[in-house]
């Protein structure tokens, strides 16, 4: 029997090819929005209007005042690999425009009813072309304003299988708006108006700078807290705004990066920001920042992914360290104090109740640590210290009367309000910084005990620890294998206030276990120091005498950052006079 004729190899018709290519570029209305607005930006538009209906499934219309297209351009606009932006393969090495593949309009036309109306500044009239599911019509003359209007209706009308993957209107709209927000943030100087089912849902004027756009899109509280970043390295530059750690979120929705005007969600950049906030925020949160990176186009390959949201840096390490240095310095300048206002708000909503434990992965307003012995709100005064001003010659940050509450919190008057310090969190930060400093200065001071403490572990824990004995010794944790399930502790960092050997060993084993996934040595080291600082710092419930409190506050005042513990929980919550007035309904 012969093979059936259908098995013969044939070149696919253009229409089918485009539909297949569309699978890469056009996934949902948000992809249309992205491609069409990028085209408008490439065309030099100063004002862009986007109209959406039914989340963009029924209609996406993008109107721009850019350079427009000639009749000849229009005849080619829906033809695949037709582009005005790339003429030679060589150009691929230094792409400056947002588009270049000449694929978007052809793909879009193959899976929807699309229409382009356009007119160049000097042309007496405009022209229009249509593409209905891959059937391209003749170009005909039509009256048109200067610029281009692209209308895409009934996405996936001819590919029901793809249509079935679309989500609810609200979801599609949210995704389209996310794309539009990022584009608007990446292009100050360009005005954006967006409507959905005729209602205005986004509006930024061309004159609004980045800060003004953030204010319009995300509100004044965030906008007022931002710190500017500006840095240069040869031809590379970074500009933008970073928020204090407490604005971190569970996802990257408030993190906008752009590279040469192209919004992107690149994992290297996301990681870089994560690194810049390390130690200032709760581990899993994504910081809020709006950043524009500009690099020589030859320093980066944008042709990695059809939607171009990921890129490849030619010298990733250099870019990374440039960015990290600039970002970390900016983050350090943000106001990391935790405003009491938010907590007063929570208390107002639920009178008499503690604020609910926040969902995991979000910035914690503070840790709930009720003291079973003392009762959460019992006031314990430090004998002789309460309301008694401390001796003179203390740094301003330390001076002033204070109370120790529930052996956990220190309450201290400020010039314009008061603050509450979590003594454990603060001590953690102090110990952590000191350990890091010692490590940087050549070694952590070790305290060795005359009698080795023996700690029972499981075989698995023993194996994990045994593999890291040298690395641990380098950070002041001197362990030796004593038996098949026993570890001998020869020395621990002298800085640790409580050298609770079993706890520390257990914690280290746990960390190493989690570290099974490959992590860099410095990262692991940092975590170990975190956890040691935590396990061995003053605990909630520790009675501190006046001298100890003063020493703790003095050491913290000398630090560059003392507003969060190494895990990013706040060390102090500040209540200003304004917060109090609001709480007591005086304003
Ligand atoms: P690419 O952007 O990769 O070149 P597209 O398919 O998105 O490919 O667009 C094809 C071409 O159509 C572009 O190269 C450009 O010449 C023209 N074009 C598309 N949209 C516009 C617009 N809004 N204004 C002017 N020209 C446009
Ligand atoms: Mg394009």
XYZ file of C-alpha atoms and ligand atoms in Angstrom:
615
model
C 0.000 0.000 0.000
C 1.196 3.460 -0.801
C 1.299 6.350 1.579
C -1.800 8.501 1.260
C -1.395 11.631 -0.818
C -2.037 13.798 2.236
C 1.389 12.904 3.608
C 3.191 14.780 0.854
C 5.254 17.755 2.090
C 3.796 21.102 1.120
C 4.602 24.689 1.932
C 1.805 26.043 4.104
C -0.388 28.794 2.707
C 0.519 32.266 3.994
C -2.719 32.518 5.953
C -2.056 29.339 7.913
C 1.546 30.371 8.531
C 0.376 33.636 10.026
C -2.168 31.899 12.202
C 0.542 29.663 13.558
C 2.879 32.623 14.117
C -0.004 34.419 15.816
C 0.108 31.754 18.501
C 3.414 33.216 19.620
C 2.580 36.891 19.426
C -1.152 37.119 20.043
C -2.339 35.306 23.091
C -5.030 37.629 24.350
C -6.294 41.219 24.042
C -3.382 42.455 26.144
C -1.007 41.220 23.438
C -2.868 43.260 20.830
C -2.646 46.304 23.039
C 1.062 45.822 23.501
C 1.867 45.366 19.818
C -0.335 48.202 18.618
C 0.806 50.726 21.208
C 4.429 49.818 20.576
C 3.856 50.506 16.893
C 2.358 53.876 17.747
C 5.374 54.701 19.920
C 7.735 53.598 17.153
C 5.842 55.949 14.853
C 6.718 58.858 17.157
C 3.240 59.392 18.598
C 2.818 62.023 21.356
C -0.794 61.175 22.128
C -2.182 57.651 22.142
C -5.778 56.718 22.702
C -6.863 53.152 23.337
C -10.504 52.066 23.285
C -11.416 48.639 24.572
C -14.691 46.764 24.548
C -15.415 43.580 26.468
C -11.911 43.471 27.877
C -10.566 43.968 24.356
C -12.023 40.760 22.943
C -14.695 42.614 21.035
C -12.605 45.662 20.193
C -9.123 47.066 20.610
C -8.702 50.389 18.869
C -5.443 52.317 19.038
C -5.369 55.851 17.692
C -2.070 57.700 17.401
C -0.759 60.998 16.071
C 2.453 59.465 14.759
C 4.056 59.568 11.329
C 1.320 57.618 9.555
C 1.682 55.287 6.562
C 1.602 55.762 2.809
C -0.700 53.783 0.515
C 2.249 51.529 -0.338
C 3.008 50.959 3.349
C -0.621 50.084 3.979
C -0.587 47.539 1.173
C 2.241 45.744 2.984
C 1.242 46.346 6.607
C -0.619 43.025 6.953
C 1.971 41.040 4.986
C 4.194 38.979 7.240
C 7.798 39.973 7.731
C 7.021 43.352 6.264
C 8.677 45.957 8.457
C 10.132 49.404 7.984
C 12.403 48.968 10.957
C 14.935 46.389 9.926
C 16.555 46.166 6.524
C 19.609 43.981 7.043
C 20.364 41.088 9.319
C 23.159 43.251 10.651
C 20.567 45.591 12.119
C 19.520 42.829 14.473
C 22.623 43.573 16.521
C 21.467 47.044 17.494
C 17.751 47.324 17.569
C 16.456 50.632 18.863
C 12.783 50.385 17.899
C 10.209 48.408 19.837
C 9.119 46.358 16.811
C 11.281 44.855 14.113
C 9.967 41.433 13.252
C 7.236 42.661 10.954
C 5.067 39.923 12.345
C 2.532 41.549 14.611
C 0.058 43.047 12.184
C 0.139 39.966 9.935
C -0.518 37.739 12.943
C -3.271 39.965 14.278
C -4.966 40.180 10.875
C -4.974 36.411 10.600
C -6.972 35.863 13.811
C -9.337 38.848 13.927
C -11.094 41.473 11.820
C -8.507 44.205 11.565
C -8.500 47.552 9.864
C -5.843 50.252 9.545
C -6.686 53.818 8.682
C -3.718 56.098 8.223
C -2.496 59.378 6.832
C 0.903 61.004 6.746
C 1.319 64.652 7.591
C 1.923 65.795 4.009
C -0.595 63.557 2.266
C -3.812 65.234 1.121
C -5.888 62.255 2.145
C -5.611 59.011 4.013
C -6.200 55.402 3.087
C -7.570 52.281 4.673
C -6.814 48.592 4.465
C -8.584 45.617 6.018
C -7.593 42.098 6.872
C -10.317 39.674 7.865
C -8.841 36.516 9.266
C -5.981 36.583 6.783
C -7.943 37.849 3.770
C -6.267 41.143 2.956
C -8.373 43.663 1.002
C -7.275 46.316 -1.456
C -6.120 49.635 -0.078
C -8.692 52.361 -0.699
C -8.642 56.113 -0.131
C -10.401 57.393 2.952
C -10.596 60.582 4.935
C -8.405 60.348 8.023
C -6.713 62.519 10.646
C -2.921 62.619 10.621
C -1.586 59.497 12.243
C -2.849 55.959 12.407
C -5.888 54.185 13.754
C -5.751 50.424 14.081
C -8.977 48.650 14.937
C -9.084 44.988 15.857
C -12.488 43.393 16.326
C -13.635 39.923 17.375
C -10.335 38.412 18.391
C -10.096 34.698 17.463
C -13.452 34.763 15.641
C -12.018 32.208 13.192
C -10.035 30.126 15.692
C -12.582 28.986 18.302
C -10.054 26.781 20.051
C -7.958 29.834 20.893
C -11.012 31.845 21.808
C -11.885 29.250 24.427
C -8.741 30.156 26.321
C -9.817 33.729 26.898
C -10.847 34.606 30.430
C -13.570 36.714 31.924
C -13.831 40.310 30.744
C -12.487 41.654 34.038
C -9.413 39.456 33.797
C -8.656 40.369 30.208
C -9.181 44.017 30.985
C -6.845 43.843 33.976
C -4.128 42.331 31.836
C -4.550 44.923 29.128
C -4.417 47.693 31.714
C -1.285 46.238 33.237
C 0.383 46.437 29.827
C -0.858 50.000 29.319
C 0.315 51.149 32.748
C 3.773 49.797 32.081
C 3.922 51.485 28.691
C 2.701 54.763 30.173
C 5.360 54.554 32.896
C 8.076 53.814 30.360
C 7.157 56.781 28.138
C 6.890 60.093 29.921
C 6.359 62.632 27.178
C 3.574 60.595 25.600
C -0.016 61.080 26.679
C -2.291 58.063 27.136
C -6.070 57.904 27.334
C -7.714 54.517 27.742
C -11.406 53.729 27.779
C -13.252 50.510 28.466
C -16.815 50.179 27.258
C -16.702 53.982 26.874
C -15.628 54.701 30.459
C -12.247 56.324 30.982
C -9.992 53.915 32.870
C -6.564 55.498 32.486
C -5.477 59.004 31.647
C -2.019 60.521 31.804
C -1.075 63.743 30.088
C 2.045 63.975 27.954
C 3.629 66.512 30.332
C 3.410 64.238 33.380
C 6.771 62.910 34.499
C 7.294 59.491 36.026
C 6.494 60.611 39.574
C 3.295 62.307 38.451
C 2.288 59.170 36.564
C 2.858 56.960 39.587
C 0.746 59.364 41.633
C -2.071 59.240 39.085
C -1.944 55.473 38.672
C -1.194 54.291 42.215
C -2.004 57.126 44.588
C -0.346 59.741 46.755
C 0.804 57.573 49.650
C 3.129 55.650 47.358
C 4.118 58.640 45.262
C 5.087 60.653 48.351
C 7.363 57.904 49.597
C 9.441 57.330 46.470
C 13.146 57.965 46.233
C 14.833 58.863 42.976
C 17.557 56.786 41.385
C 19.913 58.083 38.792
C 23.165 56.416 37.835
C 25.478 56.151 34.862
C 28.101 53.681 33.786
C 29.693 54.531 30.471
C 26.856 54.655 27.954
C 24.464 52.859 30.306
C 22.124 54.705 32.574
C 19.457 53.922 35.116
C 16.689 56.307 36.100
C 13.606 55.855 38.126
C 11.977 55.640 41.517
C 12.111 53.110 44.301
C 9.654 52.715 47.168
C 10.391 51.913 50.809
C 10.385 48.188 51.583
C 6.946 48.281 53.204
C 5.378 48.750 49.756
C 6.511 45.285 48.700
C 3.796 43.082 47.242
C 3.123 39.428 46.728
C 3.567 39.785 42.964
C 5.456 42.026 40.539
C 2.450 44.188 39.714
C 4.093 47.299 41.183
C 7.460 46.634 39.661
C 7.986 48.187 36.273
C 11.230 47.893 34.379
C 11.837 49.243 30.971
C 14.840 48.897 28.751
C 15.293 51.540 26.079
C 11.598 52.268 26.378
C 10.527 48.646 26.190
C 8.673 47.403 29.271
C 9.949 44.027 30.252
C 9.627 41.374 32.907
C 13.109 40.074 32.844
C 14.104 37.642 35.545
C 17.619 39.082 35.835
C 16.181 42.524 36.570
C 13.602 41.141 38.984
C 16.360 39.299 40.828
C 18.491 42.414 40.889
C 15.772 44.372 42.633
C 15.222 41.519 45.060
C 18.910 41.663 45.876
C 18.837 45.441 46.317
C 16.164 45.076 49.028
C 17.750 42.065 50.670
C 17.635 42.445 54.411
C 15.173 45.324 54.298
C 11.988 43.481 53.508
C 10.130 40.301 54.207
C 11.746 37.628 52.121
C 9.139 36.692 49.590
C 7.790 40.144 48.776
C 8.441 41.913 45.498
C 9.581 45.483 45.988
C 7.781 48.382 44.368
C 9.950 50.294 41.901
C 9.657 52.024 38.564
C 12.860 51.896 36.618
C 14.070 52.791 33.179
C 17.320 51.360 31.973
C 19.015 52.636 28.917
C 21.773 50.632 27.318
C 23.547 50.815 24.028
C 21.336 48.662 21.773
C 24.343 46.527 20.890
C 24.775 45.614 24.577
C 21.573 43.641 24.659
C 19.780 41.067 22.529
C 16.050 41.691 22.487
C 15.350 39.033 19.906
C 15.154 36.223 22.443
C 11.421 35.871 22.749
C 8.605 36.725 20.312
C 6.946 39.085 22.783
C 10.374 40.521 23.610
C 9.628 40.637 27.336
C 12.865 38.857 28.183
C 16.230 39.986 26.933
C 19.801 38.789 27.020
C 22.528 41.102 28.249
C 25.865 40.705 26.560
C 27.653 41.451 29.825
C 25.122 40.396 32.412
C 27.479 40.608 35.371
C 28.500 44.140 34.664
C 24.923 45.295 34.164
C 23.897 43.494 37.327
C 26.556 45.005 39.518
C 25.983 48.487 38.097
C 22.263 48.224 38.800
C 22.675 46.642 42.205
C 25.041 49.354 43.413
C 22.762 52.165 42.290
C 19.575 50.527 43.560
C 20.891 49.515 46.932
C 22.056 53.057 47.615
C 18.627 54.396 46.671
C 16.763 51.812 48.735
C 18.883 52.762 51.722
C 17.706 56.358 51.315
C 14.012 55.421 51.508
C 12.173 56.052 54.743
C 11.987 52.620 56.265
C 10.129 53.666 59.379
C 6.833 51.888 59.718
C 4.121 54.516 60.055
C 1.801 53.939 62.953
C -1.039 55.467 60.941
C -1.731 52.183 59.192
C -2.060 50.389 62.479
C -4.290 53.041 63.931
C -6.476 52.539 60.884
C -6.654 48.820 61.520
C -7.480 49.366 65.175
C -10.298 51.716 64.260
C -11.923 49.130 62.050
C -11.819 46.459 64.733
C -12.044 48.186 68.068
C -10.255 46.379 70.832
C -8.833 43.718 68.561
C -5.263 43.115 67.552
C -4.740 43.607 63.854
C -5.270 40.286 62.104
C -2.169 38.312 61.164
C -1.400 39.380 57.603
C -1.476 36.809 54.835
C 1.898 35.223 54.254
C 4.071 36.676 51.555
C 2.877 40.217 52.207
C 4.708 42.898 54.077
C 4.015 42.370 57.738
C 2.869 45.491 59.541
C 4.316 43.973 62.678
C 4.672 40.653 64.309
C 2.102 39.537 66.795
C 3.885 38.248 69.767
C 1.602 38.172 72.770
C 3.325 37.520 76.019
C 1.344 34.809 77.778
C 2.843 35.593 81.161
C 2.423 39.319 81.112
C -0.613 39.783 78.866
C -0.172 41.602 75.618
C -0.743 45.074 76.906
C 0.648 44.973 80.385
C 3.027 47.816 80.930
C 6.242 46.862 82.614
C 8.310 49.746 83.607
C 12.029 49.413 83.704
C 12.879 49.997 87.362
C 14.147 53.465 87.852
C 14.185 54.209 84.181
C 10.620 55.036 83.303
C 10.063 58.678 82.430
C 13.431 59.456 83.861
C 15.530 61.226 81.257
C 18.738 59.410 80.521
C 22.060 61.008 81.330
C 23.185 63.624 78.836
C 25.687 63.058 76.043
C 23.631 60.399 74.329
C 22.990 60.581 70.609
C 19.631 62.167 69.867
C 18.296 58.813 68.690
C 18.854 57.342 72.115
C 17.958 60.170 74.421
C 14.519 60.561 75.914
C 12.383 58.643 78.393
C 11.224 55.172 77.555
C 9.120 52.333 78.875
C 9.514 48.634 78.409
C 6.137 47.101 77.641
C 5.458 43.410 78.142
C 9.216 42.847 78.172
C 9.050 43.038 74.393
C 8.523 46.601 73.275
C 10.313 49.786 74.123
C 8.202 52.918 73.940
C 10.097 56.134 73.442
C 9.070 59.762 73.055
C 10.102 61.634 69.925
C 9.981 65.328 69.227
C 6.742 64.969 67.257
C 5.185 61.781 68.599
C 6.525 58.491 69.882
C 7.877 55.241 68.603
C 7.650 51.636 69.645
C 10.726 49.517 69.241
C 10.586 45.744 69.032
C 13.639 44.939 71.102
C 14.145 41.538 69.583
C 13.910 42.745 65.988
C 16.238 45.625 66.735
C 18.748 43.415 68.469
C 18.637 41.064 65.515
C 19.549 43.888 63.169
C 22.351 45.030 65.460
C 23.799 41.541 65.777
C 23.452 40.862 62.076
C 25.266 44.044 61.086
C 28.012 43.377 63.595
C 28.519 39.817 62.334
C 28.682 41.058 58.771
C 31.170 43.725 59.720
C 33.409 41.269 61.518
C 33.228 38.933 58.576
C 34.211 41.736 56.217
C 37.067 42.739 58.492
C 38.673 39.358 58.357
C 36.854 37.022 60.656
C 34.137 36.532 63.179
C 35.348 36.466 66.742
C 34.712 33.073 68.240
C 34.016 32.206 71.809
C 35.166 28.697 72.664
C 33.798 26.871 75.662
C 35.966 24.679 77.841
C 33.448 21.899 77.759
C 32.110 21.094 74.320
C 28.405 21.055 74.177
C 26.993 17.960 72.483
C 23.916 18.264 70.307
C 21.780 15.383 69.087
C 20.862 15.499 65.407
C 19.427 13.087 62.879
C 21.688 11.232 60.471
C 20.457 13.407 57.643
C 21.196 16.593 59.544
C 24.615 15.284 60.426
C 25.396 14.593 56.777
C 24.306 18.100 55.779
C 26.365 19.762 58.488
C 29.388 17.564 57.902
C 29.539 18.707 54.299
C 29.743 22.355 55.389
C 32.052 22.270 58.415
C 34.715 24.458 56.799
C 32.224 27.017 55.527
C 30.565 27.205 58.933
C 33.907 27.555 60.716
C 34.623 30.538 58.486
C 31.648 32.314 60.021
C 32.484 31.431 63.565
C 30.492 28.236 63.967
C 32.998 25.579 64.938
C 31.422 22.144 64.875
C 32.802 18.618 64.785
C 31.224 15.257 64.248
C 31.142 13.470 67.577
C 29.096 10.367 66.814
C 26.707 9.061 64.186
C 23.982 11.393 65.471
C 25.941 13.785 67.629
C 27.617 17.085 66.873
C 30.110 18.693 69.208
C 30.000 22.481 69.368
C 33.517 23.817 69.888
C 32.845 27.496 69.392
C 30.215 30.040 68.418
C 30.430 33.700 67.458
C 31.206 35.751 70.544
C 28.666 38.365 69.515
C 25.695 36.115 70.044
C 24.007 37.000 73.272
C 22.476 33.594 73.735
C 24.692 30.876 72.550
C 21.919 28.330 72.572
C 23.864 25.617 70.774
C 21.055 23.096 70.095
C 18.843 25.765 68.597
C 21.574 27.168 66.422
C 22.672 23.763 65.171
C 19.087 22.752 64.428
C 18.478 25.955 62.555
C 21.640 25.562 60.503
C 20.669 22.028 59.505
C 17.254 23.277 58.463
C 18.796 26.035 56.354
C 21.202 23.664 54.663
C 18.332 21.354 53.877
C 16.392 24.149 52.251
C 19.592 25.062 50.471
C 19.536 21.738 48.625
C 18.599 23.735 45.558
C 21.850 25.281 44.387
C 22.410 28.699 45.898
C 25.449 30.889 45.860
C 27.791 30.623 48.842
C 27.382 34.289 49.804
C 23.626 33.901 49.731
C 23.751 30.891 52.021
C 26.220 32.641 54.277
C 23.949 35.627 54.516
C 21.045 33.414 55.494
C 23.072 31.623 58.116
C 24.097 34.935 59.623
C 20.462 36.059 59.541
C 19.302 33.026 61.340
C 22.073 33.107 63.918
C 21.344 36.734 64.611
C 17.713 35.823 65.067
C 18.158 32.780 67.252
C 20.737 34.406 69.425
C 19.359 37.885 69.933
C 17.354 39.211 72.815
C 14.051 37.444 72.770
C 10.668 38.915 73.292
C 10.105 38.507 76.967
C 13.707 39.133 78.018
C 13.889 41.613 80.818
C 16.453 44.258 79.927
C 17.971 46.625 82.417
C 18.443 50.260 81.688
C 22.061 49.842 80.692
C 21.215 47.082 78.254
C 18.409 49.044 76.672
C 20.653 52.024 76.307
C 23.447 49.927 74.811
C 21.035 48.395 72.329
C 19.627 51.751 71.256
C 23.088 53.250 70.994
C 24.388 50.459 68.846
C 21.312 50.682 66.641
C 21.666 54.441 66.298
C 25.164 53.942 64.964
C 23.907 51.702 62.175
C 23.104 52.862 58.713
C 19.849 50.901 58.727
C 17.973 50.045 61.833
C 14.362 50.291 60.688
C 13.905 46.623 59.880
C 15.269 43.377 61.222
C 17.313 41.310 58.755
C 14.132 39.536 57.672
C 12.491 42.814 56.824
C 10.112 43.042 59.772
C 9.957 46.521 61.204
C 12.086 47.206 64.262
C 10.139 50.315 65.127
C 6.752 51.789 64.452
C 6.471 55.537 64.528
C 3.383 57.492 65.549
C 3.465 61.129 64.658
C 1.339 63.820 66.177
C -0.736 63.772 63.002
C -1.386 60.034 63.448
C -2.556 60.633 66.990
C -4.801 63.486 66.006
C -6.383 61.306 63.387
C -6.824 58.458 65.860
C -8.579 60.725 68.332
C -10.700 62.304 65.615
C -9.191 65.698 66.217
C -8.912 66.084 62.466
P 7.119 45.686 13.272
O 6.597 46.640 14.285
O 7.865 44.569 13.875
O 7.869 46.349 12.147
P 4.361 45.253 12.681
O 3.675 44.127 12.021
O 3.978 45.578 14.048
O 5.893 44.954 12.589
O 4.203 46.539 11.781
C 4.587 46.472 10.411
C 4.938 47.844 9.892
O 3.766 48.643 9.807
C 5.884 48.627 10.754
O 7.233 48.325 10.483
C 5.544 50.072 10.390
O 6.224 50.454 9.230
C 4.080 50.002 10.041
N 3.236 50.452 11.166
C 2.538 49.678 12.024
N 1.838 50.429 12.911
C 2.099 51.717 12.617
C 1.673 52.968 13.175
N 0.856 53.043 14.233
N 2.147 54.113 12.595
C 2.977 54.065 11.524
N 3.401 52.905 10.967
C 2.987 51.737 11.488
Mg 5.229 46.154 15.764
